[in-house]
PDB file of C-alpha atoms in Angstrom:
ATOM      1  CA  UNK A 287     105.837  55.989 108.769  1.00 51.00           C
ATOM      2  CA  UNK A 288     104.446  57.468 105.607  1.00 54.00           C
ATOM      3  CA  UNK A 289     102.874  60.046 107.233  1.00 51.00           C
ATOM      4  CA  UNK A 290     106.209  61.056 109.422  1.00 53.00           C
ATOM      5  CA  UNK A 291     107.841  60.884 106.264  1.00 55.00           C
ATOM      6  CA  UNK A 292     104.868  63.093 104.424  1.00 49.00           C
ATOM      7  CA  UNK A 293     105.330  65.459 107.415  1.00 52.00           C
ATOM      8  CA  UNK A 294     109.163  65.389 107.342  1.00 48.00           C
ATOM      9  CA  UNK A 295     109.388  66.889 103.734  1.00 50.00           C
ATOM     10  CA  UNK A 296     106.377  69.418 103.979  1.00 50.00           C
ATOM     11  CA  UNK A 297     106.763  71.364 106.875  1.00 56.00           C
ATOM     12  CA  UNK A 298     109.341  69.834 110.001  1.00 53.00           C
ATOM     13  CA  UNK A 299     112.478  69.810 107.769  1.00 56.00           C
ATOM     14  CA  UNK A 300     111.970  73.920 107.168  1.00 56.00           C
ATOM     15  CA  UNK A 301     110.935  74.680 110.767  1.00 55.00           C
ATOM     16  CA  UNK A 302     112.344  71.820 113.661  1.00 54.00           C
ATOM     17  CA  UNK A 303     114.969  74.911 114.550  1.00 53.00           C
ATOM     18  CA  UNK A 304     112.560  77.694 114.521  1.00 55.00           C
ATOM     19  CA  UNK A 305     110.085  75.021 116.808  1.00 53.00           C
ATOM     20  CA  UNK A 306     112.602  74.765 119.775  1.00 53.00           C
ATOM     21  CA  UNK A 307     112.187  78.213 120.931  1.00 51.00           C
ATOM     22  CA  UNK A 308     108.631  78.416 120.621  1.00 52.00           C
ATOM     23  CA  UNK A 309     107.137  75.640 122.069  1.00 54.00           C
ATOM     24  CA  UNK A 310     110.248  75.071 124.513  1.00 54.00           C
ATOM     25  CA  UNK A 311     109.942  76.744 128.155  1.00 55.00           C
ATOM     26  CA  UNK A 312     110.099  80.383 127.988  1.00 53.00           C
ATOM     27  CA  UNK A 313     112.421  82.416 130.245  1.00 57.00           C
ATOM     28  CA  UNK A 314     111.531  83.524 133.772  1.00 62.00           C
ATOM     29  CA  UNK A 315     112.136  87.522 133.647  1.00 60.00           C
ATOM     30  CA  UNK A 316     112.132  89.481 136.643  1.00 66.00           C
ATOM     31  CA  UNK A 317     110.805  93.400 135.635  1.00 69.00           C
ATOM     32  CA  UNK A 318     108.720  94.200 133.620  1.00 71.00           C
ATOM     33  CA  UNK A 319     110.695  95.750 130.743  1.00 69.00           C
ATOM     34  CA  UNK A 320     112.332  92.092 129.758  1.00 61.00           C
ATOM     35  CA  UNK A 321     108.824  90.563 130.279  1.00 62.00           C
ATOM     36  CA  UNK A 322     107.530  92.543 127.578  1.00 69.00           C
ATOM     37  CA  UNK A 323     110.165  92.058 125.708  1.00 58.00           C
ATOM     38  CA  UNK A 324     109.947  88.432 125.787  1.00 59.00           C
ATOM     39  CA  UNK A 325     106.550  88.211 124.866  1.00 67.00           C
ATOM     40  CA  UNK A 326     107.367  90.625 121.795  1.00 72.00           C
ATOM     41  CA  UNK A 327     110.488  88.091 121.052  1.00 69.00           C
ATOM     42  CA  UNK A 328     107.779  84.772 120.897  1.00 64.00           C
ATOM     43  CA  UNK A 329     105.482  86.649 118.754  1.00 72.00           C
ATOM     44  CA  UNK A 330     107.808  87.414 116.380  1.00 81.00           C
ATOM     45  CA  UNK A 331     109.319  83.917 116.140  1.00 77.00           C
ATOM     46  CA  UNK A 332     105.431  82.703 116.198  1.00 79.00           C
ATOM     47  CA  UNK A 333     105.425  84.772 113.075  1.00 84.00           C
ATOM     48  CA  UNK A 334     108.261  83.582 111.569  1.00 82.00           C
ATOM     49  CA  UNK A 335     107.046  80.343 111.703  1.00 82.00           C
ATOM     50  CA  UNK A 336     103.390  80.694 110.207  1.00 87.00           C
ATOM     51  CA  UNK A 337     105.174  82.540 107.726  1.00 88.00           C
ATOM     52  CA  UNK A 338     107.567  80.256 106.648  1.00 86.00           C
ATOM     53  CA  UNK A 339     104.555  77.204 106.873  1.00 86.00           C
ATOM     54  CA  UNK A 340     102.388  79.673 104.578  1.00 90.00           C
ATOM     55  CA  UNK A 341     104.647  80.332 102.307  1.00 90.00           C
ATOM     56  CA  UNK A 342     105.958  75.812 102.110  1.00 89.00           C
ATOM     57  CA  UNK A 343     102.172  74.635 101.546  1.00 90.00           C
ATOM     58  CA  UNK A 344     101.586  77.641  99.420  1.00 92.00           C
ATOM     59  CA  UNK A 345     104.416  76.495  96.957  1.00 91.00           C
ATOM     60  CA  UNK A 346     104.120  73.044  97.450  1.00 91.00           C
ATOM     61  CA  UNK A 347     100.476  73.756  95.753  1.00 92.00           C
ATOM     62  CA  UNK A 348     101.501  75.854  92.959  1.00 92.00           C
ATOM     63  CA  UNK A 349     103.616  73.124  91.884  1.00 93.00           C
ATOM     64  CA  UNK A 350     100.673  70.637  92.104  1.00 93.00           C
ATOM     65  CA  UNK A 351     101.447  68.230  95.008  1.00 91.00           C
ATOM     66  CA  UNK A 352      98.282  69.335  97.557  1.00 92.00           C
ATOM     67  CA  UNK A 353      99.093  66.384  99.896  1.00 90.00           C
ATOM     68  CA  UNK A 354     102.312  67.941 100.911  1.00 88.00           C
ATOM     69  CA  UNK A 355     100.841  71.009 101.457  1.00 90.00           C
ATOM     70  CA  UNK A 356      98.520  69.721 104.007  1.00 91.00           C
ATOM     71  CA  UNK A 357     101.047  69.153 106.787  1.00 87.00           C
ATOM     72  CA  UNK A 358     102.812  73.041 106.242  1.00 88.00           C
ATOM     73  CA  UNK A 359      99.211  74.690 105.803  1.00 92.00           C
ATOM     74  CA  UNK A 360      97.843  72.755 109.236  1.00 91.00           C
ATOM     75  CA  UNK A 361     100.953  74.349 110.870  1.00 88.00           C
ATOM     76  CA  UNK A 362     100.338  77.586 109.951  1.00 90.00           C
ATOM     77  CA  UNK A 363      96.657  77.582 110.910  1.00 93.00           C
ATOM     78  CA  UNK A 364      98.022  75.374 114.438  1.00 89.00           C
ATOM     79  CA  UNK A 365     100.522  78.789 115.432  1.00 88.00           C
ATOM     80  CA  UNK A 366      97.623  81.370 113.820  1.00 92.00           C
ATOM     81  CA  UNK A 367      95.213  80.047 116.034  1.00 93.00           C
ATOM     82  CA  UNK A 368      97.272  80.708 118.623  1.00 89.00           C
ATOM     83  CA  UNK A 369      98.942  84.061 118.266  1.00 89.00           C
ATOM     84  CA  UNK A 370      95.567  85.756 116.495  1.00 91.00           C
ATOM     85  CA  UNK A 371      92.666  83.997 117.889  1.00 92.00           C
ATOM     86  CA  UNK A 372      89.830  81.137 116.272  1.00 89.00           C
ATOM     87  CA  UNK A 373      87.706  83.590 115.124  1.00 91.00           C
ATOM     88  CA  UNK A 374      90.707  86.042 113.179  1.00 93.00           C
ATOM     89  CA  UNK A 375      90.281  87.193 109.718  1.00 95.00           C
ATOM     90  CA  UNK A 376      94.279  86.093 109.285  1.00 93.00           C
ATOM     91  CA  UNK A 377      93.349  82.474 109.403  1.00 96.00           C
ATOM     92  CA  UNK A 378      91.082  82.852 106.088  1.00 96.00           C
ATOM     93  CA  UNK A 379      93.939  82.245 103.528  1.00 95.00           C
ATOM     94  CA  UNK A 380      94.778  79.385 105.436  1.00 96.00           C
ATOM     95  CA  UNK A 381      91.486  78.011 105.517  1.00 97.00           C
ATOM     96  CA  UNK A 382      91.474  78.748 101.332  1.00 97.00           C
ATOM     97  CA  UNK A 383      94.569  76.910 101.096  1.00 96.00           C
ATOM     98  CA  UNK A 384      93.860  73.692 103.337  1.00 96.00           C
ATOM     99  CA  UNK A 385      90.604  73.571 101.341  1.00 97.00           C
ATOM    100  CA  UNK A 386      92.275  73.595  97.965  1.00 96.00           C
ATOM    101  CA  UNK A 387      95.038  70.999  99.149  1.00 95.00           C
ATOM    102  CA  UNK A 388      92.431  68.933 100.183  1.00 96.00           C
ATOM    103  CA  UNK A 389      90.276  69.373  96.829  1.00 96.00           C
ATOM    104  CA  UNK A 390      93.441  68.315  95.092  1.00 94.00           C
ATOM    105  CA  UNK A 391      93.491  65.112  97.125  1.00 94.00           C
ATOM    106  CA  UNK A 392      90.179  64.100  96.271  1.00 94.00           C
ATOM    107  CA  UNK A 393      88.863  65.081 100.233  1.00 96.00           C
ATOM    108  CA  UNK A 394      86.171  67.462  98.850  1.00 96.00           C
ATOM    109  CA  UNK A 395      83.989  66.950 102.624  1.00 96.00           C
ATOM    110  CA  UNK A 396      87.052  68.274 104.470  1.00 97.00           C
ATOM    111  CA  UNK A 397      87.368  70.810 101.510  1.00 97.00           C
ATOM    112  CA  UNK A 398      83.894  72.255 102.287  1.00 97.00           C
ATOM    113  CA  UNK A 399      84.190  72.231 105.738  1.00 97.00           C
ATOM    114  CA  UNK A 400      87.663  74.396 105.571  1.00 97.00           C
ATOM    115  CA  UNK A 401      85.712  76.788 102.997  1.00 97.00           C
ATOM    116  CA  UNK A 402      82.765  76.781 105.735  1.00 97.00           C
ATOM    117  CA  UNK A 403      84.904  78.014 108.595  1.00 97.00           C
ATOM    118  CA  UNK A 404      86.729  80.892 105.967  1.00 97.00           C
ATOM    119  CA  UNK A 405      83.187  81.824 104.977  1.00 97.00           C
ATOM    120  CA  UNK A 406      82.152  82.092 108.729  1.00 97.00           C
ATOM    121  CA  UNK A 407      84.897  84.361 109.577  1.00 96.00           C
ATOM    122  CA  UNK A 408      84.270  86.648 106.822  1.00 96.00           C
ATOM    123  CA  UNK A 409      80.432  86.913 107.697  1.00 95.00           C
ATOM    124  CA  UNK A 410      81.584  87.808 111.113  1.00 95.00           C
ATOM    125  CA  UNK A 411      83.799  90.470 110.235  1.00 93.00           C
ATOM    126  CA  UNK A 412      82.105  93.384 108.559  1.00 89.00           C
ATOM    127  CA  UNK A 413      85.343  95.026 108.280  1.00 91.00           C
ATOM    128  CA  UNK A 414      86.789  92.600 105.718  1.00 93.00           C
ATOM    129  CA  UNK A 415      88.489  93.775 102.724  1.00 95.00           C
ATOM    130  CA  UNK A 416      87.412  93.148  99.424  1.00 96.00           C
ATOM    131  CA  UNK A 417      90.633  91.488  98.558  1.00 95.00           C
ATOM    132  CA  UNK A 418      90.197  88.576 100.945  1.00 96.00           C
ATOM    133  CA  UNK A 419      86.135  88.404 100.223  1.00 97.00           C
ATOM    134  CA  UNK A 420      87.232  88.329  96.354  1.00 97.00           C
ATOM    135  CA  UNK A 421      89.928  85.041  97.569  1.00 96.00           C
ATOM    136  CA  UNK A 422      86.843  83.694  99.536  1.00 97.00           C
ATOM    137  CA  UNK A 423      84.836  83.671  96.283  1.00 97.00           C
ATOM    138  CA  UNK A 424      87.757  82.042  94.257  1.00 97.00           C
ATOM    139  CA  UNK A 425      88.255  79.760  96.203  1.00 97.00           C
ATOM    140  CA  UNK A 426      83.857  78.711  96.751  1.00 97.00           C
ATOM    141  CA  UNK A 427      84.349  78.642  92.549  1.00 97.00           C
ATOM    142  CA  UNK A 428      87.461  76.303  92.138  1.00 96.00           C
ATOM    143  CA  UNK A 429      85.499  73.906  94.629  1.00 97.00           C
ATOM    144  CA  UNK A 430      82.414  74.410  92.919  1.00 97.00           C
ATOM    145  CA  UNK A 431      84.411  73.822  89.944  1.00 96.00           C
ATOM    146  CA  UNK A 432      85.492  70.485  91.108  1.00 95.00           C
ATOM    147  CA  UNK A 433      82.026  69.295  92.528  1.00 95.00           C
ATOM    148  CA  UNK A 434      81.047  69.584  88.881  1.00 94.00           C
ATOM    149  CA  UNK A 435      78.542  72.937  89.896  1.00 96.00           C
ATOM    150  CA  UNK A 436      79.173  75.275  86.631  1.00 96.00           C
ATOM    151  CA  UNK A 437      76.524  77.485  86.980  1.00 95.00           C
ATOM    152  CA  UNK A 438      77.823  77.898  90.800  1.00 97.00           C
ATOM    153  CA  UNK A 439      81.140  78.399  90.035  1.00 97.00           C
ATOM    154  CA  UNK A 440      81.054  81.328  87.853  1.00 97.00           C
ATOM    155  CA  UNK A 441      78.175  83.215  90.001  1.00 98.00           C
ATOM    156  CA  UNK A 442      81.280  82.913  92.794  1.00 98.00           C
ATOM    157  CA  UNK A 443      83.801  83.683  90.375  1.00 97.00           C
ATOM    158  CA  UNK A 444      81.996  86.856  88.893  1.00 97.00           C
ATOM    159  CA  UNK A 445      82.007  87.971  92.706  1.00 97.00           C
ATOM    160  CA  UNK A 446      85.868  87.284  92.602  1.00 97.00           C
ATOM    161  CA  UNK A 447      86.122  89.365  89.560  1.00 97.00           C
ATOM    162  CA  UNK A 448      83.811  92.047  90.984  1.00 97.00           C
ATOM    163  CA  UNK A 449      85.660  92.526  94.310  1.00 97.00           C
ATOM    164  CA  UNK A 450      88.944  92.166  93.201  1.00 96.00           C
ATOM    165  CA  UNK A 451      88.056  94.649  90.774  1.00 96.00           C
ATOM    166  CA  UNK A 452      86.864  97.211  93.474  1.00 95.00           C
ATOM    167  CA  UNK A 453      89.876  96.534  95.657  1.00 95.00           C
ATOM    168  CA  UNK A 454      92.781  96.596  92.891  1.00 95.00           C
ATOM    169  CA  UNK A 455      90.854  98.313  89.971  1.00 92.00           C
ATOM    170  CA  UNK A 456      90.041  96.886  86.472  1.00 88.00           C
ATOM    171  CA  UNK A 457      93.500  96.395  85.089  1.00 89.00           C
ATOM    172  CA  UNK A 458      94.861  94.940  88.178  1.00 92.00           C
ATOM    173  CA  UNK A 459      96.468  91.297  87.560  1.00 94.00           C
ATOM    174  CA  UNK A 460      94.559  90.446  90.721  1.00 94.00           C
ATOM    175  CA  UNK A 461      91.545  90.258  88.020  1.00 95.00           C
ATOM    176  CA  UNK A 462      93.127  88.030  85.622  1.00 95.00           C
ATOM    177  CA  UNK A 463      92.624  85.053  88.112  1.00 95.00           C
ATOM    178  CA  UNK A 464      88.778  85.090  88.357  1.00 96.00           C
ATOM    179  CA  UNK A 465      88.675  85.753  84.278  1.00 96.00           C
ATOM    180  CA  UNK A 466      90.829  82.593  83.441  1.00 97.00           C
ATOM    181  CA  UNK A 467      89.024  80.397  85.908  1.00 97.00           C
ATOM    182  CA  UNK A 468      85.697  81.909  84.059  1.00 97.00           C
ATOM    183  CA  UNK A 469      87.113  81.337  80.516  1.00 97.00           C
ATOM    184  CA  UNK A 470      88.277  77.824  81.354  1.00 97.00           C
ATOM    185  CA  UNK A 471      84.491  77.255  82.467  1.00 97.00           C
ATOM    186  CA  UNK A 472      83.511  78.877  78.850  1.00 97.00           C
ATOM    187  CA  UNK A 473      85.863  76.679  77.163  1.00 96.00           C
ATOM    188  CA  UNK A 474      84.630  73.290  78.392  1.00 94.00           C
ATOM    189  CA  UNK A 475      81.170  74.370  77.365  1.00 95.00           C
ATOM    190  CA  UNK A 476      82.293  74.734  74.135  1.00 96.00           C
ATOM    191  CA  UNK A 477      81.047  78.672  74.052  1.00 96.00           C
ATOM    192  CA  UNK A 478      84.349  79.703  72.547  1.00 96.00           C
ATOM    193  CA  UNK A 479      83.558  83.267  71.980  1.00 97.00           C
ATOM    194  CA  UNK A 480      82.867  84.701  75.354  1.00 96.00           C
ATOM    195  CA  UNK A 481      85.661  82.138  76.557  1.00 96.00           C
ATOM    196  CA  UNK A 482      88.575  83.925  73.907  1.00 96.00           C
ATOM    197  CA  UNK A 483      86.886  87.114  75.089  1.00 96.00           C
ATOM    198  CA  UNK A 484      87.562  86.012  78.571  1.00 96.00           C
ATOM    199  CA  UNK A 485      91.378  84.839  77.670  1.00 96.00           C
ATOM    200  CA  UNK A 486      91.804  88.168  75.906  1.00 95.00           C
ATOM    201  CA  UNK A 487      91.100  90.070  78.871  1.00 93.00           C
ATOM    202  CA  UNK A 488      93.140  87.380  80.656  1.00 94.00           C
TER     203      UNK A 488
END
C-alpha cells in the first residue's frame, strides 16, 4: 500500500489521463493518410508523457525527496524505451536522474548500475554532445562524492567543467555546477583557498 501510495503522489496522479490513450487500444484506420497520422498522434502523447514524468522526478529531486522521484523517473525511462529505443542517447538524463534518486535513498548498487548503462550509451555514441558527456561526468562525481572517492570525484568533475566549458563557453552558468561541486570537495578538506577561489568563480 505504501508503495501505491509512493506511486500515487510521484507520477500516476500527474499522468492517469494522459495514460488512457496511450496504452489503451489504438484506432483501426483504413488509408494510409489517417494511419500516419495516428502514429504521429501516439508519439506525440508518448512525448507528452515522458515529458511531464521528466520534468515530476526532476523537481521532486531538486526539492530533496529522491524516493518520490523514483516512480516519475522509471516512467519516463518505461515510455523512452519505447518510443526511442534501449540503446538511445535520450535515455541518458534519465539514467543520471534514477541514479541520483537512488544515491539519495541510500541504494548506491542500483545507483552505479543506472550510471553504468548512461556511461554505456555514451561510449556507444560517438556523436554525443559535450553537454550530455559533461552531465555524465557530474553525475560519476556526485556518486563518487557519496561513495566517499574524493580524489575520483573531482578528476570526473574537472571533465564536467572541461566539457561544459567547450559546449557553453567559460562564462556559461552551465560551468558553475561542476565548480561548486569542486569547491564543496575543497572545503571539506579544509584547503580553503582554492575552495573560495572555486566559490568565486562559482
Amino acid at each position: 500500500v505504501s508503495h501505491q501510495r509512493t506511486d500515487w503522489i510521484s507520477i500516476h496522479g500527474h499522468i492517469c489521463h494522459l495514460l488512457i490513450p496511450v496504452l489503451g487500444p489504438q484506432p483501426c484506420f483504413h488509408s494510409k493518410k489517417d494511419r500516419k497520422h495516428g502514429k504521429e498522434q501516439l508519439l506525440r502523447r508518448q512525448e507528452s508523457l515522458i515529458a511531464v514524468a521528466l520534468s515530476t522526478a526532476q523537481g521532486f529531486v531538486w526539492a530533496g525527496k529522491p524516493l518520490e522521484a523514483l516512480p516519475a523517473a522509471l516512467q519516463a525511462l518505461r515510455f523512452s524505451s519505447q518510443v526511442f529505443g534501449s540503446g538511445s542517447v535520450q535515455l541518458v538524463p534519465i539514467f543520471l536522474l534514477l541514479a541520483e534518486a537512488s544515491t539519495g535513498t541510500g541504494h548506491l548498487r542500483q545507483a552505479a548500475k543506472y550510471l553504468s548503462q548512461a556511461q554505456w550509451i555514451v561510449l556507444q555514441t560517438p556523436e554525443c554532445s559535450a553537454a550530455l558527456q559533461s552531465k555524465l561526468h557530474r553525475g560519476l562525481g556526485l556518486f563518487s562524492i557519496a561513495e566517499g572517492s574524493l580524489d575520483q570525484a573531482l578528476y570526473h568533475l574537472a571533465n564536467d567543467v572541461y566539457l561544459a566549458t567547450a559546449e557553453f563557453g567559460l562564462n556559461s552558468v552551465e560551468v558553475s555546477g561542476g565548480y561548486f561541486h569542486m569547491a564543496n570537495i575543497f572545503f571539506h578538506q579544509n584547503k580553503m583557498d582554492t575552495a573560495n577561489s572555486l566559490y568565486t568563480e562559482v
